[in-house]
Amino acid sequence: MEEEQTYLELYLDQCVAQDDLAPPRSPLLSPVVPDDVYMPNSSHPETVFNSHLEEVKETSGHFSSVDLSFLPDELTQENKDQSIIRSKHEIEENYKTQSQQSRLSLPREQDIGLGLISNSSLSNSHSHLYPGDADSVQSSLEKPNSMPLVSITPMTPLTPVSESSGIVPQLQNIVSTVNLACKLDLKKIALHAKNAEYNPKRFAAVIMRIREPRTTALIFSSGKMVCTGAKSEEQSRLAARKYARVVQKLGFPARFLDFKIQNMVGSCDVRFAIRLEGLVLTHQQFSSYEPELFPGLIYRMVKPRIVLLIFVSGKVVLTGAKERSEIYEAFENIYPILKGFKKA
Amino acid sequence: MPGGGHCPDCGSTELVEDSHYSQSQLVCSDCGCVVTEGVLTTTFSDEGNLREVTYSRSTGENEQVSRSQQRGLRRVRDLCRVLQLPSTFEDTAVAYYQQAYRHSGIRAARLQKKEVLVGCCVLITCRQHNWPLTMGTICTLLYADLDVFSGTYMQIVKLLGLDVPSLCLADLVKTYCSSFRLFQASPSVPAKYVEDKEKMLSRTLQLVELADETWLVTGRHPLPVITAATFLAWQSLQPSERLTCSLARFCKLANVDLPCPASSRLQELLAVLLRMAEQLAWLQVLRLDRRSVVKHIGDLLQHRHTLVRKAFRDGPAESEAGEEERQARGQGPGQGKEEVASRSLDLPEGKRPASPALLLPPCMLKPPKRVCPPPPISTATGDEDISDSEIEQYLRTPQEVRDFQKAQAARQAATGVSNPP
């Protein structure tokens, strides 16, 4: 931990020096930068930074929790791969884990402190990066578990760290997509498969269902497939593989490319009644409560980017997550807010 | 029309500004006589007869604005006038419509959506000025579907990034109650049903506040609650004559639509009032039911804050506090007091008839329809082997395929015969 602190101070000193020396046009600051900027030794700030990266590379065994995700892709891809792999091993030793995805997102809570400090030392062009931009950076990195950018503007009202709620949201539905990478004859599939329905006048895809895990898939003629109804990420992947096997057995050269979880829905019960009118008054910028249209309050949390449906009975539905940890984090964020409205 | 204009032929003042091949004319709408005619050029002496031209017509501002946007803006102004809104509302609503029109998604939307957008802009303006206008009213005026309206409304609030305050319940009560035709005798409204407006308004307001406090308003459409409260208020002001009148008949008399949920809101409100009545010693002896409690609504409302606090509890029962309060309350006839005392010494908490009920929304008080068992913790990894037999259960054998094809062909032939093209 001490080495981490000293490296952090070293890094921050250099950043301060860069701020004094370099004009805003520094490769650190823009997420998308043309290639020709990355000439080592071309300018003073960059050499300083590159040499520092060398140090980072060597000692990244102890450097597991520094957030390097603000760096643009080309510069850090290889460094980040190595540091991520190393940090992954670190975390496996240090933390209790629940699932594959949540391993990398756990250090994020610690990163927030460091990330905030490191971000605040950069110029303002970074401070307004919203998770929307973070998504695009993530997708360009092509890493399913990359750490997202942290913005310094407080997105949720600050609450003191209290004990956790003790309630765990249950996952109810997972939507995932996969590319079978071959053109499909939907009429043939509907003819040869018992569990398929195909009505081209109504919808241009075959609707296929399997019993275990109980899911439904939409299979399109382009070879793309959407799988819905699973209760966990692993089940969704297993179900998608089963559908691909069915398509294979029907004679198509189906593969299993780009499996990606697109949406996760969870729900839970806080077990006390909630004054929705009060909640919409205090959290107006996040909430939308129209009893004439819908009985629940729609809360759009910014970090993590999740939509919550909050009902007067205390039931909460969380949706819009790409990872399980986002749902848990969103619930931990909303629970203290809801507790504030417990007594009428 | 503009002052001082008389038709020289028939003398009427109904002069309409019209244009004939871009030559403006002032025409009498009664007899058709052309009073004045604009000329394309003017002489100095003629300028005295010319009339003012408004800015929007002179600068070609309308040429920059597309025709559908112009139509939409006209609809916004018309809607504001129909609703008799103050003139400042009109300008705000027009500004919102123009702002919305700058987005390409709105410009390319269907006409139906643009129609509904007119209503959304007016609604947002009214909400921001705390003018109680419900979505139902606007949908009726626009002949629009509530689903289409809700989709457009949510979209436009998000697109323009607006803060729209909630509907103001007290103002809605006042406007809605005033629309009931019960304040004057008429052929359809007998004298015993006529009521004083102020009394009814104040009592309705108190009942709505009571409903709000006891979780009957949160998450529900506000209007049916107000209908039920108005009905109860009206009944309780002269119960002897009005108890026989049902909710449906009341709405018909008052010339107001009866919203569907109003009857269940009425039952919920009566249940709350009954619980409160159990806390009043002189009402406990009467053993009220849903009809007879109406006679005592006046008393109950007078002491509503204390009664709600006593009749309901938020958490587990505070039996000691409850007992103390009951013994301390020395009002009412001595007989009633004895009964209360004997009851408090009676059986344990759960069996006492007047034990405090939970103050919760009705959806939490109903027993759950089905208890969902927690899902078994599966140790699936997603990479398990998939057996061939499992996949083959979903495939048809060649014989089944042939049979299926034959059946399909037969069905198509049958439908072809019965429905000749």
JSON list of C-alpha atoms in Angstrom, two decimals, chain B residues 128-259:
[
{"chain": "B", "resi": 128, "resn": "GLN", "atom": "CA", "xyz": [-45.15, 24.71, -14.09]},
{"chain": "B", "resi": 129, "resn": "HIS", "atom": "CA", "xyz": [-47.63, 27.39, -13.10]},
{"chain": "B", "resi": 130, "resn": "ASN", "atom": "CA", "xyz": [-49.50, 25.00, -10.76]},
{"chain": "B", "resi": 131, "resn": "TRP", "atom": "CA", "xyz": [-52.60, 25.13, -12.90]},
{"chain": "B", "resi": 132, "resn": "PRO", "atom": "CA", "xyz": [-54.47, 21.89, -12.26]},
{"chain": "B", "resi": 133, "resn": "LEU", "atom": "CA", "xyz": [-54.95, 20.29, -15.66]},
{"chain": "B", "resi": 134, "resn": "THR", "atom": "CA", "xyz": [-55.19, 16.52, -15.94]},
{"chain": "B", "resi": 135, "resn": "MET", "atom": "CA", "xyz": [-53.93, 14.44, -18.83]},
{"chain": "B", "resi": 136, "resn": "GLY", "atom": "CA", "xyz": [-57.38, 12.96, -19.20]},
{"chain": "B", "resi": 137, "resn": "THR", "atom": "CA", "xyz": [-58.84, 16.39, -19.98]},
{"chain": "B", "resi": 138, "resn": "ILE", "atom": "CA", "xyz": [-56.24, 17.10, -22.63]},
{"chain": "B", "resi": 139, "resn": "CYS", "atom": "CA", "xyz": [-56.66, 13.68, -24.23]},
{"chain": "B", "resi": 140, "resn": "THR", "atom": "CA", "xyz": [-60.41, 14.21, -24.42]},
{"chain": "B", "resi": 141, "resn": "LEU", "atom": "CA", "xyz": [-59.93, 17.62, -26.04]},
{"chain": "B", "resi": 142, "resn": "LEU", "atom": "CA", "xyz": [-57.41, 16.31, -28.56]},
{"chain": "B", "resi": 143, "resn": "TYR", "atom": "CA", "xyz": [-59.24, 13.04, -29.21]},
{"chain": "B", "resi": 144, "resn": "ALA", "atom": "CA", "xyz": [-55.96, 11.32, -28.42]},
{"chain": "B", "resi": 145, "resn": "ASP", "atom": "CA", "xyz": [-55.06, 7.99, -26.84]},
{"chain": "B", "resi": 146, "resn": "LEU", "atom": "CA", "xyz": [-53.59, 8.17, -23.38]},
{"chain": "B", "resi": 147, "resn": "ASP", "atom": "CA", "xyz": [-50.86, 5.70, -24.41]},
{"chain": "B", "resi": 148, "resn": "VAL", "atom": "CA", "xyz": [-49.71, 7.85, -27.30]},
{"chain": "B", "resi": 149, "resn": "PHE", "atom": "CA", "xyz": [-49.92, 10.90, -25.06]},
{"chain": "B", "resi": 150, "resn": "SER", "atom": "CA", "xyz": [-47.86, 9.32, -22.30]},
{"chain": "B", "resi": 151, "resn": "GLY", "atom": "CA", "xyz": [-45.14, 8.19, -24.70]},
{"chain": "B", "resi": 152, "resn": "THR", "atom": "CA", "xyz": [-44.81, 11.62, -26.28]},
{"chain": "B", "resi": 153, "resn": "TYR", "atom": "CA", "xyz": [-44.97, 13.36, -22.91]},
{"chain": "B", "resi": 154, "resn": "MET", "atom": "CA", "xyz": [-42.17, 11.30, -21.36]},
{"chain": "B", "resi": 155, "resn": "GLN", "atom": "CA", "xyz": [-40.08, 11.73, -24.49]},
{"chain": "B", "resi": 156, "resn": "ILE", "atom": "CA", "xyz": [-40.47, 15.49, -24.66]},
{"chain": "B", "resi": 157, "resn": "VAL", "atom": "CA", "xyz": [-39.73, 15.99, -20.95]},
{"chain": "B", "resi": 158, "resn": "LYS", "atom": "CA", "xyz": [-36.51, 14.03, -21.38]},
{"chain": "B", "resi": 159, "resn": "LEU", "atom": "CA", "xyz": [-35.61, 15.71, -24.68]},
{"chain": "B", "resi": 160, "resn": "LEU", "atom": "CA", "xyz": [-36.05, 19.25, -23.42]},
{"chain": "B", "resi": 161, "resn": "GLY", "atom": "CA", "xyz": [-34.64, 18.40, -20.00]},
{"chain": "B", "resi": 162, "resn": "LEU", "atom": "CA", "xyz": [-37.54, 20.00, -18.17]},
{"chain": "B", "resi": 163, "resn": "ASP", "atom": "CA", "xyz": [-38.44, 19.93, -14.50]},
{"chain": "B", "resi": 164, "resn": "VAL", "atom": "CA", "xyz": [-42.16, 19.35, -14.36]},
{"chain": "B", "resi": 165, "resn": "PRO", "atom": "CA", "xyz": [-43.69, 19.67, -10.88]},
{"chain": "B", "resi": 166, "resn": "SER", "atom": "CA", "xyz": [-46.35, 17.22, -9.72]},
{"chain": "B", "resi": 167, "resn": "LEU", "atom": "CA", "xyz": [-50.05, 17.88, -10.06]},
{"chain": "B", "resi": 168, "resn": "CYS", "atom": "CA", "xyz": [-51.24, 20.16, -7.26]},
{"chain": "B", "resi": 169, "resn": "LEU", "atom": "CA", "xyz": [-53.93, 18.17, -5.48]},
{"chain": "B", "resi": 170, "resn": "ALA", "atom": "CA", "xyz": [-55.61, 21.01, -3.59]},
{"chain": "B", "resi": 171, "resn": "ASP", "atom": "CA", "xyz": [-56.11, 23.10, -6.73]},
{"chain": "B", "resi": 172, "resn": "LEU", "atom": "CA", "xyz": [-57.38, 20.06, -8.61]},
{"chain": "B", "resi": 173, "resn": "VAL", "atom": "CA", "xyz": [-59.97, 19.48, -5.88]},
{"chain": "B", "resi": 174, "resn": "LYS", "atom": "CA", "xyz": [-61.21, 23.05, -6.21]},
{"chain": "B", "resi": 175, "resn": "THR", "atom": "CA", "xyz": [-61.55, 23.01, -9.99]},
{"chain": "B", "resi": 176, "resn": "TYR", "atom": "CA", "xyz": [-62.98, 19.50, -10.13]},
{"chain": "B", "resi": 177, "resn": "CYS", "atom": "CA", "xyz": [-65.51, 20.08, -7.38]},
{"chain": "B", "resi": 178, "resn": "SER", "atom": "CA", "xyz": [-66.64, 23.32, -8.96]},
{"chain": "B", "resi": 179, "resn": "SER", "atom": "CA", "xyz": [-67.53, 21.39, -12.08]},
{"chain": "B", "resi": 180, "resn": "PHE", "atom": "CA", "xyz": [-70.20, 19.38, -10.23]},
{"chain": "B", "resi": 181, "resn": "ARG", "atom": "CA", "xyz": [-73.65, 20.71, -11.09]},
{"chain": "B", "resi": 182, "resn": "LEU", "atom": "CA", "xyz": [-75.05, 20.52, -7.58]},
{"chain": "B", "resi": 183, "resn": "PHE", "atom": "CA", "xyz": [-75.03, 24.07, -6.42]},
{"chain": "B", "resi": 184, "resn": "GLN", "atom": "CA", "xyz": [-78.34, 25.12, -7.93]},
{"chain": "B", "resi": 185, "resn": "ALA", "atom": "CA", "xyz": [-81.69, 23.41, -8.16]},
{"chain": "B", "resi": 186, "resn": "SER", "atom": "CA", "xyz": [-82.64, 22.26, -11.63]},
{"chain": "B", "resi": 187, "resn": "PRO", "atom": "CA", "xyz": [-85.13, 19.81, -13.14]},
{"chain": "B", "resi": 188, "resn": "SER", "atom": "CA", "xyz": [-82.65, 16.97, -12.70]},
{"chain": "B", "resi": 189, "resn": "VAL", "atom": "CA", "xyz": [-81.38, 18.02, -9.27]},
{"chain": "B", "resi": 190, "resn": "PRO", "atom": "CA", "xyz": [-84.06, 18.02, -6.53]},
{"chain": "B", "resi": 191, "resn": "ALA", "atom": "CA", "xyz": [-83.81, 20.62, -3.82]},
{"chain": "B", "resi": 192, "resn": "LYS", "atom": "CA", "xyz": [-82.68, 18.22, -1.13]},
{"chain": "B", "resi": 193, "resn": "TYR", "atom": "CA", "xyz": [-79.61, 17.39, -3.24]},
{"chain": "B", "resi": 194, "resn": "VAL", "atom": "CA", "xyz": [-78.49, 20.94, -3.74]},
{"chain": "B", "resi": 195, "resn": "GLU", "atom": "CA", "xyz": [-75.51, 21.87, -1.62]},
{"chain": "B", "resi": 196, "resn": "ASP", "atom": "CA", "xyz": [-73.51, 24.92, -0.71]},
{"chain": "B", "resi": 197, "resn": "LYS", "atom": "CA", "xyz": [-70.29, 25.10, -2.69]},
{"chain": "B", "resi": 198, "resn": "GLU", "atom": "CA", "xyz": [-67.99, 26.36, 0.05]},
{"chain": "B", "resi": 199, "resn": "LYS", "atom": "CA", "xyz": [-69.07, 23.76, 2.58]},
{"chain": "B", "resi": 200, "resn": "MET", "atom": "CA", "xyz": [-68.68, 20.97, 0.11]},
{"chain": "B", "resi": 201, "resn": "LEU", "atom": "CA", "xyz": [-65.27, 22.19, -1.04]},
{"chain": "B", "resi": 202, "resn": "SER", "atom": "CA", "xyz": [-63.85, 22.45, 2.44]},
{"chain": "B", "resi": 203, "resn": "ARG", "atom": "CA", "xyz": [-65.13, 19.04, 3.48]},
{"chain": "B", "resi": 204, "resn": "THR", "atom": "CA", "xyz": [-63.88, 17.42, 0.28]},
{"chain": "B", "resi": 205, "resn": "LEU", "atom": "CA", "xyz": [-60.48, 18.97, 0.82]},
{"chain": "B", "resi": 206, "resn": "GLN", "atom": "CA", "xyz": [-60.33, 17.56, 4.33]},
{"chain": "B", "resi": 207, "resn": "LEU", "atom": "CA", "xyz": [-61.30, 14.11, 3.10]},
{"chain": "B", "resi": 208, "resn": "VAL", "atom": "CA", "xyz": [-58.67, 14.20, 0.36]},
{"chain": "B", "resi": 209, "resn": "GLU", "atom": "CA", "xyz": [-56.04, 15.21, 2.89]},
{"chain": "B", "resi": 210, "resn": "LEU", "atom": "CA", "xyz": [-57.12, 12.30, 5.06]},
{"chain": "B", "resi": 211, "resn": "ALA", "atom": "CA", "xyz": [-56.82, 9.94, 2.09]},
{"chain": "B", "resi": 212, "resn": "ASP", "atom": "CA", "xyz": [-53.35, 11.29, 1.34]},
{"chain": "B", "resi": 213, "resn": "GLU", "atom": "CA", "xyz": [-52.25, 10.74, 4.92]},
{"chain": "B", "resi": 214, "resn": "THR", "atom": "CA", "xyz": [-53.52, 7.16, 4.96]},
{"chain": "B", "resi": 215, "resn": "TRP", "atom": "CA", "xyz": [-51.75, 6.06, 1.77]},
{"chain": "B", "resi": 216, "resn": "LEU", "atom": "CA", "xyz": [-54.78, 6.04, -0.49]},
{"chain": "B", "resi": 217, "resn": "VAL", "atom": "CA", "xyz": [-53.39, 8.59, -2.95]},
{"chain": "B", "resi": 218, "resn": "THR", "atom": "CA", "xyz": [-49.75, 7.58, -3.51]},
{"chain": "B", "resi": 219, "resn": "GLY", "atom": "CA", "xyz": [-49.31, 5.65, -6.73]},
{"chain": "B", "resi": 220, "resn": "ARG", "atom": "CA", "xyz": [-52.94, 6.06, -7.77]},
{"chain": "B", "resi": 221, "resn": "HIS", "atom": "CA", "xyz": [-54.65, 8.29, -10.30]},
{"chain": "B", "resi": 222, "resn": "PRO", "atom": "CA", "xyz": [-55.72, 11.38, -8.31]},
{"chain": "B", "resi": 223, "resn": "LEU", "atom": "CA", "xyz": [-59.12, 11.95, -9.87]},
{"chain": "B", "resi": 224, "resn": "PRO", "atom": "CA", "xyz": [-61.09, 8.91, -8.62]},
{"chain": "B", "resi": 225, "resn": "VAL", "atom": "CA", "xyz": [-60.03, 9.68, -5.04]},
{"chain": "B", "resi": 226, "resn": "ILE", "atom": "CA", "xyz": [-61.43, 13.18, -5.40]},
{"chain": "B", "resi": 227, "resn": "THR", "atom": "CA", "xyz": [-64.66, 11.85, -6.87]},
{"chain": "B", "resi": 228, "resn": "ALA", "atom": "CA", "xyz": [-65.10, 9.50, -3.91]},
{"chain": "B", "resi": 229, "resn": "ALA", "atom": "CA", "xyz": [-64.26, 12.28, -1.44]},
{"chain": "B", "resi": 230, "resn": "THR", "atom": "CA", "xyz": [-66.74, 14.67, -3.07]},
{"chain": "B", "resi": 231, "resn": "PHE", "atom": "CA", "xyz": [-69.45, 12.04, -2.88]},
{"chain": "B", "resi": 232, "resn": "LEU", "atom": "CA", "xyz": [-68.80, 11.36, 0.81]},
{"chain": "B", "resi": 233, "resn": "ALA", "atom": "CA", "xyz": [-68.66, 15.05, 1.61]},
{"chain": "B", "resi": 234, "resn": "TRP", "atom": "CA", "xyz": [-71.95, 15.66, -0.15]},
{"chain": "B", "resi": 235, "resn": "GLN", "atom": "CA", "xyz": [-73.62, 12.70, 1.55]},
{"chain": "B", "resi": 236, "resn": "SER", "atom": "CA", "xyz": [-72.40, 13.62, 5.00]},
{"chain": "B", "resi": 237, "resn": "LEU", "atom": "CA", "xyz": [-73.71, 17.18, 4.81]},
{"chain": "B", "resi": 238, "resn": "GLN", "atom": "CA", "xyz": [-77.30, 15.88, 4.74]},
{"chain": "B", "resi": 239, "resn": "PRO", "atom": "CA", "xyz": [-77.11, 12.15, 5.39]},
{"chain": "B", "resi": 240, "resn": "SER", "atom": "CA", "xyz": [-80.77, 11.56, 6.16]},
{"chain": "B", "resi": 241, "resn": "GLU", "atom": "CA", "xyz": [-81.84, 12.40, 2.63]},
{"chain": "B", "resi": 242, "resn": "ARG", "atom": "CA", "xyz": [-78.77, 11.44, 0.67]},
{"chain": "B", "resi": 243, "resn": "LEU", "atom": "CA", "xyz": [-77.78, 8.04, 2.00]},
{"chain": "B", "resi": 244, "resn": "THR", "atom": "CA", "xyz": [-80.03, 6.39, -0.54]},
{"chain": "B", "resi": 245, "resn": "CYS", "atom": "CA", "xyz": [-78.19, 7.92, -3.46]},
{"chain": "B", "resi": 246, "resn": "SER", "atom": "CA", "xyz": [-75.46, 5.75, -4.97]},
{"chain": "B", "resi": 247, "resn": "LEU", "atom": "CA", "xyz": [-72.14, 6.96, -6.34]},
{"chain": "B", "resi": 248, "resn": "ALA", "atom": "CA", "xyz": [-73.14, 6.33, -9.95]},
{"chain": "B", "resi": 249, "resn": "ARG", "atom": "CA", "xyz": [-76.40, 8.24, -9.56]},
{"chain": "B", "resi": 250, "resn": "PHE", "atom": "CA", "xyz": [-74.58, 11.07, -7.83]},
{"chain": "B", "resi": 251, "resn": "CYS", "atom": "CA", "xyz": [-72.19, 11.49, -10.75]},
{"chain": "B", "resi": 252, "resn": "LYS", "atom": "CA", "xyz": [-75.04, 11.39, -13.22]},
{"chain": "B", "resi": 253, "resn": "LEU", "atom": "CA", "xyz": [-76.92, 14.08, -11.29]},
{"chain": "B", "resi": 254, "resn": "ALA", "atom": "CA", "xyz": [-73.84, 16.24, -11.11]},
{"chain": "B", "resi": 255, "resn": "ASN", "atom": "CA", "xyz": [-73.16, 15.76, -14.81]},
{"chain": "B", "resi": 256, "resn": "VAL", "atom": "CA", "xyz": [-69.67, 14.37, -14.23]},
{"chain": "B", "resi": 257, "resn": "ASP", "atom": "CA", "xyz": [-68.14, 11.18, -15.61]},
{"chain": "B", "resi": 258, "resn": "LEU", "atom": "CA", "xyz": [-67.69, 8.43, -13.05]},
{"chain": "B", "resi": 259, "resn": "PRO", "atom": "CA", "xyz": [-64.11, 7.14, -13.24]}
]
